[in-house]
Amino acid sequence: MRFASLLLVLTLGISTAVPSDAQSTDELLLLKHFHSISSEEIAGWMAEICSPKYNGRLAGTPEYIASAEWMAGKFSEWGIKPAGDNGSYFQWFDHPYTVVNEIGSLQLHLPQKDGSVIKKGYSAPADFYPGMNSGNGEVTAEVVWVGYGTTAPELNYDDYKNVDVKGKIVLMNRDVPFKDVRDPEYAKWVRYCYHQYKAENAAKHGAIGMLYIDGNSANPNISYIESMVVTGIGPEPLADIFAGLGKDNKTLLDQVDKTFKPASFATGKTVTMKANTTRHPEGKTCNVVGMIEGSDPMLKDEVIIIGGHLDAVGNAGGLLVAGGFDNASGVIDIMAAAKALAASGIKLKRTVLFLLIGGEEVGLLGSKFYTKNPIFPKEKTVTYINLDMVGNGTGLGVSASETCKGLTEYFKKANSTYIHRPMRVSTSGGMFYGRPRSDGLVFLADGYRTMNISTTDGVKPVYYHLPGDDETAVTPEIMEDVAKLIYLSFIEMANADTLTY
Ligand SMILES: [Zn+2]
């Protein structure tokens, strides 16, 4: 920046300045809006979107839609164009959902010597977590341990082979006995990793209840089965069920993993599970989509997409998970970058699409819907960049699929020139044989060039799908730098004459 041109621009204002050097004006503009991205504004938006009025933004609920409208309102205020259905900011799709009205209960029956029964109750969320897609009602039955809840005849593996679970409560673990998601063999097991599959298989075998050993946190990514009550189970009731049986869950699983021989058995213990839920089969939800249209007659057909999920896991009868780190952090960073890009007035030759995704927590539904109903053709999409859980730490991370590893250079340059954070860069691919657990992997599996922006070296505790995940679970300062990274690298990427992938 030459001092003379800086002075001129400051005195006359940008629109009337006659710069001696066009690059200086560009850089001034660039820096003005770079510095306008503030952690204070970011913190304010975080508080808004994590507010109880949005009730944990469970996709399908009116509160989620209210949060989507708030986001769209911001796009509109900043002059970001709608890119959704019929000229709106919304891309709608069907999305049945379940509301958990009350926490419910979990009790273990303890038979006494005199023939009476004492019921030991447990408390949520430490001991159990209400199933976010549970059927409504109360069931009392014997607990049957069924390992991974998997029936895979082609793999000669069946957790239900030697047990009868009709009218019983099944106790099972997430995942499958085959562990290496990088091994092509894993592909044969992947369909059995889905929570949906496990619930449906339990119901098919006649179970009326399902106790799921899956981190004991909110998980709406499981099938709704009207006739089956589902609850996440924590360490204490699990230990109580195994008490006196001479075995435990971990030892049994290790044995199954080693031998691929199921070890299912009836525990002889009785449990009462109660859930209070309402199903909404008529639910609909949406992605929020806005764009800055490219200015170059040819290059405007090419689009850079940046996305992150707006939905979170909701509120289970008072257990509100506001979804701060997961993933208000991602969408708010996209918003902060979008505002600066739009306000700067810097022309972008290529188009930028901002995609705030709905239904991620229920099974990546919003990204699946987008890839089946793309707003811009896949062949014209430069890359899809995903943000999920950014904003906890002191460093930046950028990763890219093999197909677009060259694009990481734009992020490295932005960081080394203006931001100066430690940055981890990975270009190793990202594809694996496991169950896809992020929107980015949905795009990658569909053949898009895909990138991921993250933060590293976390400094705050992570409350994954738990009530602690609110706006205080992030550090706004690193979020500011993530937004700045997007802003800077997008200006370069959108304006490069040719992109090196
Ligand atoms: Zn997430």
Coordinates of C-alpha atoms and ligand atoms in Angstrom, one line a residue:
M1 CA 0.0 0.0 0.0
R2 CA 1.5 3.3 -1.0
F3 CA 0.9 6.1 1.5
A4 CA -0.2 8.6 -1.1
S5 CA -3.0 6.4 -2.5
L6 CA -4.1 5.4 0.9
L7 CA -4.5 9.0 1.9
L8 CA -6.3 9.8 -1.3
V9 CA -8.8 7.0 -0.8
L10 CA -9.3 7.8 2.8
T11 CA -9.9 11.5 2.0
L12 CA -12.2 11.1 -1.0
G13 CA -13.9 7.9 -0.2
I14 CA -13.5 4.7 -2.2
S15 CA -16.1 5.5 -4.9
T16 CA -14.5 8.8 -5.9
A17 CA -10.9 7.8 -5.5
V18 CA -8.6 8.0 -8.5
P19 CA -5.9 5.6 -7.4
S20 CA -2.4 5.8 -8.7
D21 CA -2.2 2.1 -8.5
A22 CA -5.3 -0.2 -8.9
Q23 CA -3.8 -2.9 -6.7
S24 CA -3.6 -0.5 -3.8
T25 CA -7.2 0.3 -3.9
D26 CA -8.1 -3.3 -4.1
E27 CA -6.0 -4.1 -1.1
L28 CA -7.5 -1.2 0.8
L29 CA -11.0 -2.5 0.1
L30 CA -9.9 -6.0 0.9
L31 CA -8.4 -5.0 4.3
K32 CA -11.3 -2.7 5.2
H33 CA -13.8 -5.6 5.0
F34 CA -11.3 -8.1 6.4
H35 CA -11.1 -6.0 9.5
S36 CA -14.8 -5.6 9.6
I37 CA -15.2 -9.3 10.5
S38 CA -15.3 -9.2 14.3
S39 CA -15.4 -11.7 17.1
E40 CA -17.9 -9.4 18.9
E41 CA -20.5 -9.7 16.1
I42 CA -19.8 -13.4 15.8
A43 CA -20.4 -13.8 19.5
G44 CA -23.7 -11.9 19.2
W45 CA -24.9 -14.2 16.3
M46 CA -23.9 -17.3 18.3
A47 CA -26.0 -16.1 21.2
E48 CA -28.9 -15.5 18.9
I49 CA -28.8 -18.8 17.1
C50 CA -28.3 -20.8 20.3
S51 CA -31.1 -19.0 22.1
P52 CA -33.8 -21.2 23.7
K53 CA -36.4 -19.7 21.3
Y54 CA -34.9 -22.0 18.6
N55 CA -35.1 -24.9 21.0
G56 CA -32.1 -26.8 19.7
R57 CA -33.0 -26.3 15.9
L58 CA -34.2 -29.9 15.4
A59 CA -34.9 -30.2 11.7
G60 CA -38.6 -30.3 10.9
T61 CA -39.7 -28.3 14.0
P62 CA -41.1 -24.8 13.7
E63 CA -38.2 -23.6 15.8
Y64 CA -35.7 -24.9 13.2
I65 CA -37.7 -23.1 10.5
A66 CA -37.6 -19.9 12.6
S67 CA -33.8 -20.1 12.7
A68 CA -33.6 -20.7 9.0
E69 CA -35.8 -17.6 8.5
W70 CA -33.4 -15.6 10.7
M71 CA -30.5 -16.7 8.6
A72 CA -32.3 -15.9 5.4
G73 CA -33.2 -12.4 6.8
K74 CA -29.5 -11.7 7.2
F75 CA -28.8 -12.8 3.6
S76 CA -31.5 -10.5 2.4
E77 CA -30.2 -7.6 4.5
W78 CA -26.7 -8.0 3.1
G79 CA -27.9 -8.2 -0.5
I80 CA -27.1 -11.9 -0.9
K81 CA -29.4 -13.3 -3.6
P82 CA -31.8 -16.1 -2.9
A83 CA -30.9 -19.4 -4.7
G84 CA -33.7 -21.6 -3.4
D85 CA -37.2 -22.8 -4.5
N86 CA -39.2 -20.2 -6.5
G87 CA -36.9 -17.3 -5.9
S88 CA -36.8 -17.9 -2.1
Y89 CA -33.9 -18.7 0.2
F90 CA -35.2 -22.1 1.0
Q91 CA -34.8 -25.5 -0.6
W92 CA -37.6 -27.6 1.0
F93 CA -37.8 -31.3 1.5
D94 CA -39.9 -33.8 3.5
H95 CA -38.7 -34.4 7.0
P96 CA -40.8 -36.4 9.5
Y97 CA -39.6 -35.7 13.0
T98 CA -40.2 -36.7 16.7
V99 CA -40.6 -34.3 19.6
V100 CA -39.5 -35.7 23.0
N101 CA -42.1 -34.2 25.4
E102 CA -40.6 -35.5 28.7
I103 CA -37.3 -37.0 29.7
G104 CA -39.0 -40.3 30.5
S105 CA -37.5 -42.9 32.8
L106 CA -35.3 -45.9 33.2
Q107 CA -35.6 -48.3 36.1
L108 CA -33.9 -51.6 36.9
H109 CA -35.9 -54.2 38.9
L110 CA -34.0 -55.6 41.9
P111 CA -35.8 -58.7 43.2
Q112 CA -35.5 -59.1 47.0
K113 CA -35.1 -62.2 49.2
D114 CA -38.7 -61.8 50.4
G115 CA -40.0 -61.9 46.9
S116 CA -40.7 -58.2 46.6
V117 CA -39.1 -56.0 43.9
I118 CA -37.3 -52.7 44.4
K119 CA -37.0 -50.5 41.3
K120 CA -33.8 -48.6 41.1
G121 CA -34.3 -45.4 39.1
Y122 CA -31.7 -43.5 37.1
S123 CA -31.3 -39.9 36.1
A124 CA -30.8 -38.2 32.8
P125 CA -28.5 -37.2 31.2
A126 CA -25.8 -39.0 33.2
D127 CA -27.3 -42.4 33.3
F128 CA -29.6 -42.5 30.3
Y129 CA -30.6 -40.3 27.4
P130 CA -34.1 -40.3 26.0
G131 CA -34.2 -41.7 22.4
M132 CA -34.7 -38.8 20.1
N133 CA -36.8 -40.9 17.7
S134 CA -38.3 -43.3 20.3
G135 CA -41.8 -44.7 20.1
N136 CA -44.1 -43.4 22.8
G137 CA -45.0 -45.5 25.9
E138 CA -43.8 -47.7 28.7
V139 CA -42.4 -51.2 28.5
T140 CA -41.2 -53.7 31.1
A141 CA -39.3 -56.7 30.0
E142 CA -36.2 -58.8 30.4
V143 CA -32.9 -57.4 28.9
V144 CA -31.2 -59.5 26.2
W145 CA -27.6 -58.5 25.3
V146 CA -27.2 -58.7 21.5
G147 CA -23.7 -57.4 20.9
Y148 CA -23.9 -55.2 17.8
G149 CA -27.5 -56.0 16.9
T150 CA -26.5 -57.2 13.5
T151 CA -27.8 -59.9 11.2
A152 CA -25.5 -60.4 8.3
P153 CA -26.1 -63.9 6.7
E154 CA -23.7 -63.2 3.8
L155 CA -21.0 -62.6 6.4
N156 CA -22.0 -65.6 8.5
Y157 CA -22.7 -63.3 11.4
D158 CA -26.0 -63.0 13.4
D159 CA -26.2 -61.4 16.9
Y160 CA -29.8 -62.8 17.1
K161 CA -29.0 -66.4 16.2
N162 CA -29.2 -68.1 19.6
V163 CA -31.5 -65.7 21.5
D164 CA -35.3 -65.0 21.5
V165 CA -35.9 -61.3 21.9
K166 CA -39.7 -61.3 21.1
G167 CA -41.3 -59.0 23.7
K168 CA -37.9 -58.3 25.2
I169 CA -35.6 -55.3 25.6
V170 CA -32.4 -55.6 23.6
L171 CA -29.1 -54.1 24.9
M172 CA -26.7 -53.4 22.1
N173 CA -23.6 -51.4 21.0
R174 CA -22.9 -49.1 18.1
D175 CA -20.7 -50.1 15.1
V176 CA -19.7 -53.6 14.0
P177 CA -17.0 -56.2 14.9
F178 CA -14.9 -55.2 11.9
K179 CA -13.1 -52.0 12.9
D180 CA -10.8 -50.8 10.2
V181 CA -12.7 -48.2 8.1
R182 CA -9.8 -47.9 5.7
D183 CA -9.9 -51.6 4.8
P184 CA -11.9 -52.3 1.6
E185 CA -13.4 -55.3 3.5
Y186 CA -15.2 -52.8 5.7
A187 CA -17.5 -52.0 2.8
K188 CA -19.3 -55.3 3.4
W189 CA -20.1 -54.2 6.9
V190 CA -21.1 -50.6 6.4
R191 CA -24.8 -51.1 6.1
Y192 CA -24.9 -52.7 9.5
C193 CA -23.3 -49.6 11.1
Y194 CA -26.3 -47.4 10.7
H195 CA -28.4 -46.7 13.8
Q196 CA -31.5 -47.0 11.6
Y197 CA -30.6 -50.5 10.6
K198 CA -30.0 -51.6 14.2
A199 CA -33.3 -50.2 15.4
E200 CA -35.2 -51.8 12.5
N201 CA -33.4 -55.1 12.9
A202 CA -34.3 -55.2 16.6
A203 CA -38.0 -54.4 15.8
K204 CA -37.9 -57.1 13.1
H205 CA -36.9 -59.7 15.7
G206 CA -39.8 -58.6 17.9
A207 CA -38.0 -56.4 20.5
I208 CA -40.2 -53.9 22.3
G209 CA -37.4 -51.8 23.8
M210 CA -33.8 -51.0 22.8
L211 CA -31.1 -49.8 25.2
Y212 CA -28.3 -48.3 23.0
I213 CA -24.7 -48.1 24.2
D214 CA -23.8 -45.1 22.0
G215 CA -22.1 -42.4 24.0
N216 CA -25.3 -41.7 26.0
S217 CA -26.1 -38.4 24.2
A218 CA -28.8 -37.0 22.0
N219 CA -29.1 -38.9 18.7
P220 CA -32.0 -38.3 16.4
N221 CA -30.2 -40.3 13.7
I222 CA -32.2 -43.5 14.3
S223 CA -35.4 -44.9 12.8
Y224 CA -38.7 -44.1 14.5
I225 CA -40.5 -47.4 15.3
E226 CA -43.9 -46.8 16.9
S227 CA -43.9 -50.1 18.8
M228 CA -40.4 -49.8 20.3
V229 CA -39.1 -47.6 23.1
V230 CA -35.4 -46.5 22.6
T231 CA -33.1 -45.1 25.3
G232 CA -29.4 -44.4 25.4
I233 CA -27.7 -46.0 28.3
G234 CA -24.9 -44.7 30.5
P235 CA -22.2 -46.5 32.6
E236 CA -24.1 -47.0 35.9
P237 CA -27.2 -48.8 34.7
L238 CA -25.0 -50.8 32.3
A239 CA -22.8 -52.0 35.2
D240 CA -25.9 -52.8 37.2
I241 CA -27.4 -55.0 34.4
F242 CA -24.1 -56.9 34.3
A243 CA -23.8 -57.1 38.1
G244 CA -23.4 -60.7 39.3
L245 CA -23.3 -62.2 35.8
G246 CA -19.5 -62.7 35.7
K247 CA -19.1 -60.8 32.5
D248 CA -19.2 -57.2 31.2
N249 CA -19.9 -55.4 28.0
K250 CA -16.3 -54.6 27.1
T251 CA -14.9 -58.1 27.6
L252 CA -17.8 -59.6 25.6
L253 CA -17.2 -57.1 22.7
D254 CA -13.5 -57.7 22.6
Q255 CA -14.2 -61.4 22.4
V256 CA -16.7 -60.9 19.5
D257 CA -14.3 -58.6 17.7
K258 CA -11.6 -61.2 17.9
T259 CA -13.6 -64.2 16.9
F260 CA -16.5 -62.8 14.8
K261 CA -18.7 -65.1 16.9
P262 CA -21.7 -63.5 18.5
A263 CA -22.0 -64.0 22.3
S264 CA -25.6 -62.9 22.8
F265 CA -27.4 -64.0 26.0
A266 CA -30.5 -63.2 28.1
T267 CA -29.4 -61.3 31.2
G268 CA -32.2 -62.4 33.4
K269 CA -32.5 -58.7 34.5
T270 CA -35.8 -56.8 34.1
V271 CA -36.0 -53.1 33.1
T272 CA -38.8 -50.6 32.8
M273 CA -38.4 -47.9 30.1
K274 CA -40.7 -45.0 29.6
A275 CA -40.7 -42.5 26.7
N276 CA -43.1 -39.6 26.1
T277 CA -42.8 -38.6 22.4
T278 CA -45.0 -37.2 19.6
R279 CA -44.3 -38.2 16.0
H280 CA -44.8 -35.6 13.2
P281 CA -44.9 -37.6 9.9
E282 CA -46.0 -34.5 8.1
G283 CA -42.7 -32.6 8.9
K284 CA -40.9 -30.6 6.3
T285 CA -37.6 -28.9 6.5
C286 CA -35.2 -26.9 4.4
N287 CA -31.7 -25.9 3.4
V288 CA -31.1 -22.2 3.3
V289 CA -29.3 -21.0 0.1
G290 CA -28.0 -17.7 -0.9
M291 CA -25.5 -16.6 -3.5
I292 CA -23.2 -13.9 -4.8
E293 CA -23.5 -14.1 -8.5
G294 CA -20.2 -14.1 -10.5
S295 CA -19.5 -11.0 -12.5
D296 CA -17.6 -12.7 -15.4
P297 CA -19.8 -13.7 -18.3
M298 CA -18.0 -17.0 -18.7
L299 CA -16.7 -17.8 -15.2
K300 CA -20.0 -17.0 -13.4
D301 CA -21.3 -20.5 -14.4
E302 CA -18.6 -22.0 -12.1
V303 CA -19.6 -22.1 -8.5
I304 CA -17.8 -22.5 -5.2
I305 CA -20.1 -23.9 -2.5
I306 CA -19.5 -23.4 1.1
G307 CA -21.8 -25.3 3.5
G308 CA -22.4 -26.4 7.0
H309 CA -25.4 -27.8 8.9
L310 CA -27.8 -25.4 10.6
D311 CA -29.8 -28.0 12.4
A312 CA -28.9 -29.5 15.8
V313 CA -30.3 -32.2 18.0
G314 CA -33.1 -30.4 19.7
N315 CA -34.6 -30.5 23.2
A316 CA -35.4 -33.8 24.8
G317 CA -38.0 -32.8 27.4
G318 CA -35.8 -30.1 29.0
L319 CA -32.4 -31.4 27.9
L320 CA -31.8 -28.6 25.5
V321 CA -28.8 -29.0 23.2
A322 CA -28.4 -25.6 21.6
G323 CA -25.8 -26.8 19.1
G324 CA -23.2 -24.1 19.6
F325 CA -19.9 -25.8 18.5
D326 CA -22.0 -28.4 16.6
N327 CA -22.7 -26.5 14.4
A328 CA -23.7 -22.9 15.0
S329 CA -20.0 -22.3 14.7
G330 CA -19.9 -23.5 11.1
V331 CA -22.9 -21.6 9.9
I332 CA -22.0 -18.4 11.8
D333 CA -18.6 -18.4 10.2
I334 CA -20.2 -18.8 6.8
M335 CA -22.5 -15.9 7.6
A336 CA -19.6 -13.7 8.7
A337 CA -17.6 -14.4 5.6
A338 CA -20.7 -13.9 3.4
K339 CA -21.5 -10.5 5.0
A340 CA -17.9 -9.3 4.4
L341 CA -17.8 -10.6 0.8
A342 CA -21.1 -9.0 0.0
A343 CA -20.3 -5.7 1.7
S344 CA -16.9 -5.3 0.2
G345 CA -18.3 -4.8 -3.3
I346 CA -15.2 -6.6 -4.6
K347 CA -16.3 -8.3 -7.8
L348 CA -16.1 -12.0 -7.8
K349 CA -15.8 -13.6 -11.3
R350 CA -17.1 -17.0 -10.2
T351 CA -20.3 -17.5 -8.3
V352 CA -20.3 -18.3 -4.5
L353 CA -23.1 -20.3 -3.1
F354 CA -23.8 -20.4 0.7
L355 CA -25.5 -23.6 1.7
L356 CA -26.9 -23.9 5.3
I357 CA -27.9 -27.5 5.6
G358 CA -31.0 -28.9 7.4
G359 CA -31.5 -32.5 8.6
E360 CA -27.8 -33.4 9.0
E361 CA -28.3 -34.8 12.5
V362 CA -31.1 -37.0 11.3
G363 CA -28.9 -38.8 8.7
L364 CA -27.3 -36.1 6.4
L365 CA -30.6 -35.5 4.7
G366 CA -30.1 -31.9 3.6
S367 CA -26.8 -32.7 1.8
K368 CA -28.2 -35.8 0.3
F369 CA -31.2 -33.7 -1.0
Y370 CA -28.8 -31.1 -2.4
T371 CA -26.7 -33.6 -4.3
K372 CA -29.8 -35.2 -5.8
N373 CA -31.3 -31.7 -6.6
P374 CA -28.2 -29.5 -7.2
I375 CA -28.8 -25.8 -7.8
F376 CA -25.7 -25.6 -10.0
P377 CA -24.5 -28.6 -12.1
K378 CA -21.9 -30.8 -10.4
E379 CA -19.5 -30.4 -13.4
K380 CA -19.6 -26.6 -12.8
T381 CA -18.9 -26.9 -9.1
V382 CA -15.3 -25.9 -8.3
T383 CA -15.5 -27.5 -4.9
Y384 CA -17.8 -28.1 -1.9
I385 CA -16.3 -26.8 1.3
N386 CA -17.7 -28.1 4.6
L387 CA -17.6 -26.5 8.0
D388 CA -18.7 -28.7 10.9
M389 CA -17.6 -27.9 14.4
V390 CA -15.2 -25.0 13.8
G391 CA -14.4 -22.5 16.6
N392 CA -12.7 -24.3 19.4
G393 CA -9.0 -24.0 19.4
T394 CA -6.0 -21.9 18.4
G395 CA -5.1 -23.3 15.0
L396 CA -6.7 -23.7 11.6
G397 CA -7.1 -26.8 9.6
V398 CA -7.8 -27.3 5.8
S399 CA -8.2 -30.6 4.1
A400 CA -9.0 -31.5 0.6
S401 CA -9.9 -34.5 -1.4
E402 CA -7.3 -35.9 -3.8
T403 CA -9.3 -34.2 -6.6
C404 CA -8.7 -30.6 -5.5
K405 CA -5.7 -30.6 -3.3
G406 CA -4.2 -27.7 -5.2
L407 CA -7.0 -25.4 -3.9
T408 CA -5.5 -25.6 -0.4
E409 CA -2.8 -23.2 -1.7
Y410 CA -5.4 -20.3 -1.6
F411 CA -6.0 -21.0 2.1
K412 CA -2.3 -21.3 2.9
K413 CA -1.6 -18.0 1.2
A414 CA -4.4 -16.2 3.0
N415 CA -3.2 -17.5 6.3
S416 CA 0.5 -16.7 5.8
T417 CA -0.2 -13.3 4.4
Y418 CA -2.8 -11.9 6.8
I419 CA -3.9 -14.3 9.6
H420 CA -0.8 -16.0 10.9
R421 CA -2.3 -18.9 12.8
P422 CA -0.7 -22.3 12.9
M423 CA -2.4 -24.3 10.1
R424 CA -2.6 -28.0 9.5
V425 CA -3.1 -28.9 5.8
S426 CA -4.1 -32.4 4.7
T427 CA -4.5 -33.5 1.1
S428 CA -4.7 -37.2 1.7
G429 CA -8.1 -37.8 0.2
G430 CA -10.7 -38.3 2.9
M431 CA -12.6 -41.2 1.4
F432 CA -13.0 -44.3 3.5
Y433 CA -15.3 -47.4 3.7
G434 CA -17.2 -46.4 6.8
R435 CA -20.6 -44.8 7.5
P436 CA -20.4 -41.2 6.2
R437 CA -20.7 -38.9 9.2
S438 CA -20.5 -35.5 7.6
D439 CA -22.1 -33.5 4.8
G440 CA -18.7 -33.2 3.2
L441 CA -18.5 -37.0 2.8
V442 CA -21.9 -37.0 1.1
F443 CA -20.7 -34.6 -1.5
L444 CA -17.4 -36.5 -1.9
A445 CA -19.2 -39.8 -2.3
D446 CA -21.3 -38.1 -5.0
G447 CA -18.2 -37.2 -7.0
Y448 CA -17.7 -33.6 -5.9
R449 CA -14.3 -32.1 -5.2
T450 CA -14.5 -31.6 -1.5
M451 CA -12.7 -29.6 1.2
N452 CA -13.1 -29.2 4.9
I453 CA -12.2 -26.3 7.1
S454 CA -11.7 -27.0 10.8
T455 CA -10.1 -25.6 13.9
T456 CA -7.3 -27.4 15.8
D457 CA -5.9 -27.7 19.3
G458 CA -9.2 -27.3 21.1
V459 CA -9.1 -25.2 24.3
K460 CA -12.7 -25.8 25.5
P461 CA -14.4 -29.0 26.6
V462 CA -16.5 -30.6 23.9
Y463 CA -20.1 -31.5 24.8
Y464 CA -20.9 -33.6 21.8
H465 CA -24.7 -33.7 21.5
L466 CA -25.0 -32.8 25.1
P467 CA -26.6 -29.8 26.9
G468 CA -23.3 -28.1 27.5
D469 CA -22.9 -27.4 23.8
D470 CA -24.2 -23.8 23.7
E471 CA -22.7 -20.5 22.6
T472 CA -20.1 -20.7 25.4
A473 CA -18.6 -23.8 23.9
V474 CA -16.7 -21.8 21.2
T475 CA -13.9 -19.3 21.1
P476 CA -15.2 -16.3 19.0
E477 CA -11.6 -15.2 18.3
I478 CA -10.7 -18.3 16.3
M479 CA -14.1 -18.1 14.6
E480 CA -13.3 -14.6 13.5
D481 CA -10.1 -16.0 11.9
V482 CA -12.0 -18.8 10.2
A483 CA -14.4 -16.3 8.6
K484 CA -11.4 -14.2 7.5
L485 CA -9.7 -17.2 6.0
I486 CA -12.9 -17.9 4.0
Y487 CA -13.3 -14.3 2.9
L488 CA -9.7 -13.9 1.7
S489 CA -9.3 -17.3 0.0
F490 CA -12.7 -17.0 -1.7
I491 CA -11.8 -13.6 -3.3
E492 CA -8.6 -15.3 -4.8
M493 CA -10.3 -18.5 -5.8
A494 CA -13.3 -16.8 -7.3
N495 CA -11.1 -14.5 -9.4
A496 CA -8.3 -16.7 -10.5
D497 CA -8.2 -16.9 -14.3
T498 CA -7.5 -20.7 -14.1
L499 CA -7.7 -22.8 -11.0
T500 CA -5.1 -25.5 -10.3
Y501 CA -6.8 -28.4 -8.7
Ligands
ZN1 ZN -22.3 -31.5 13.2

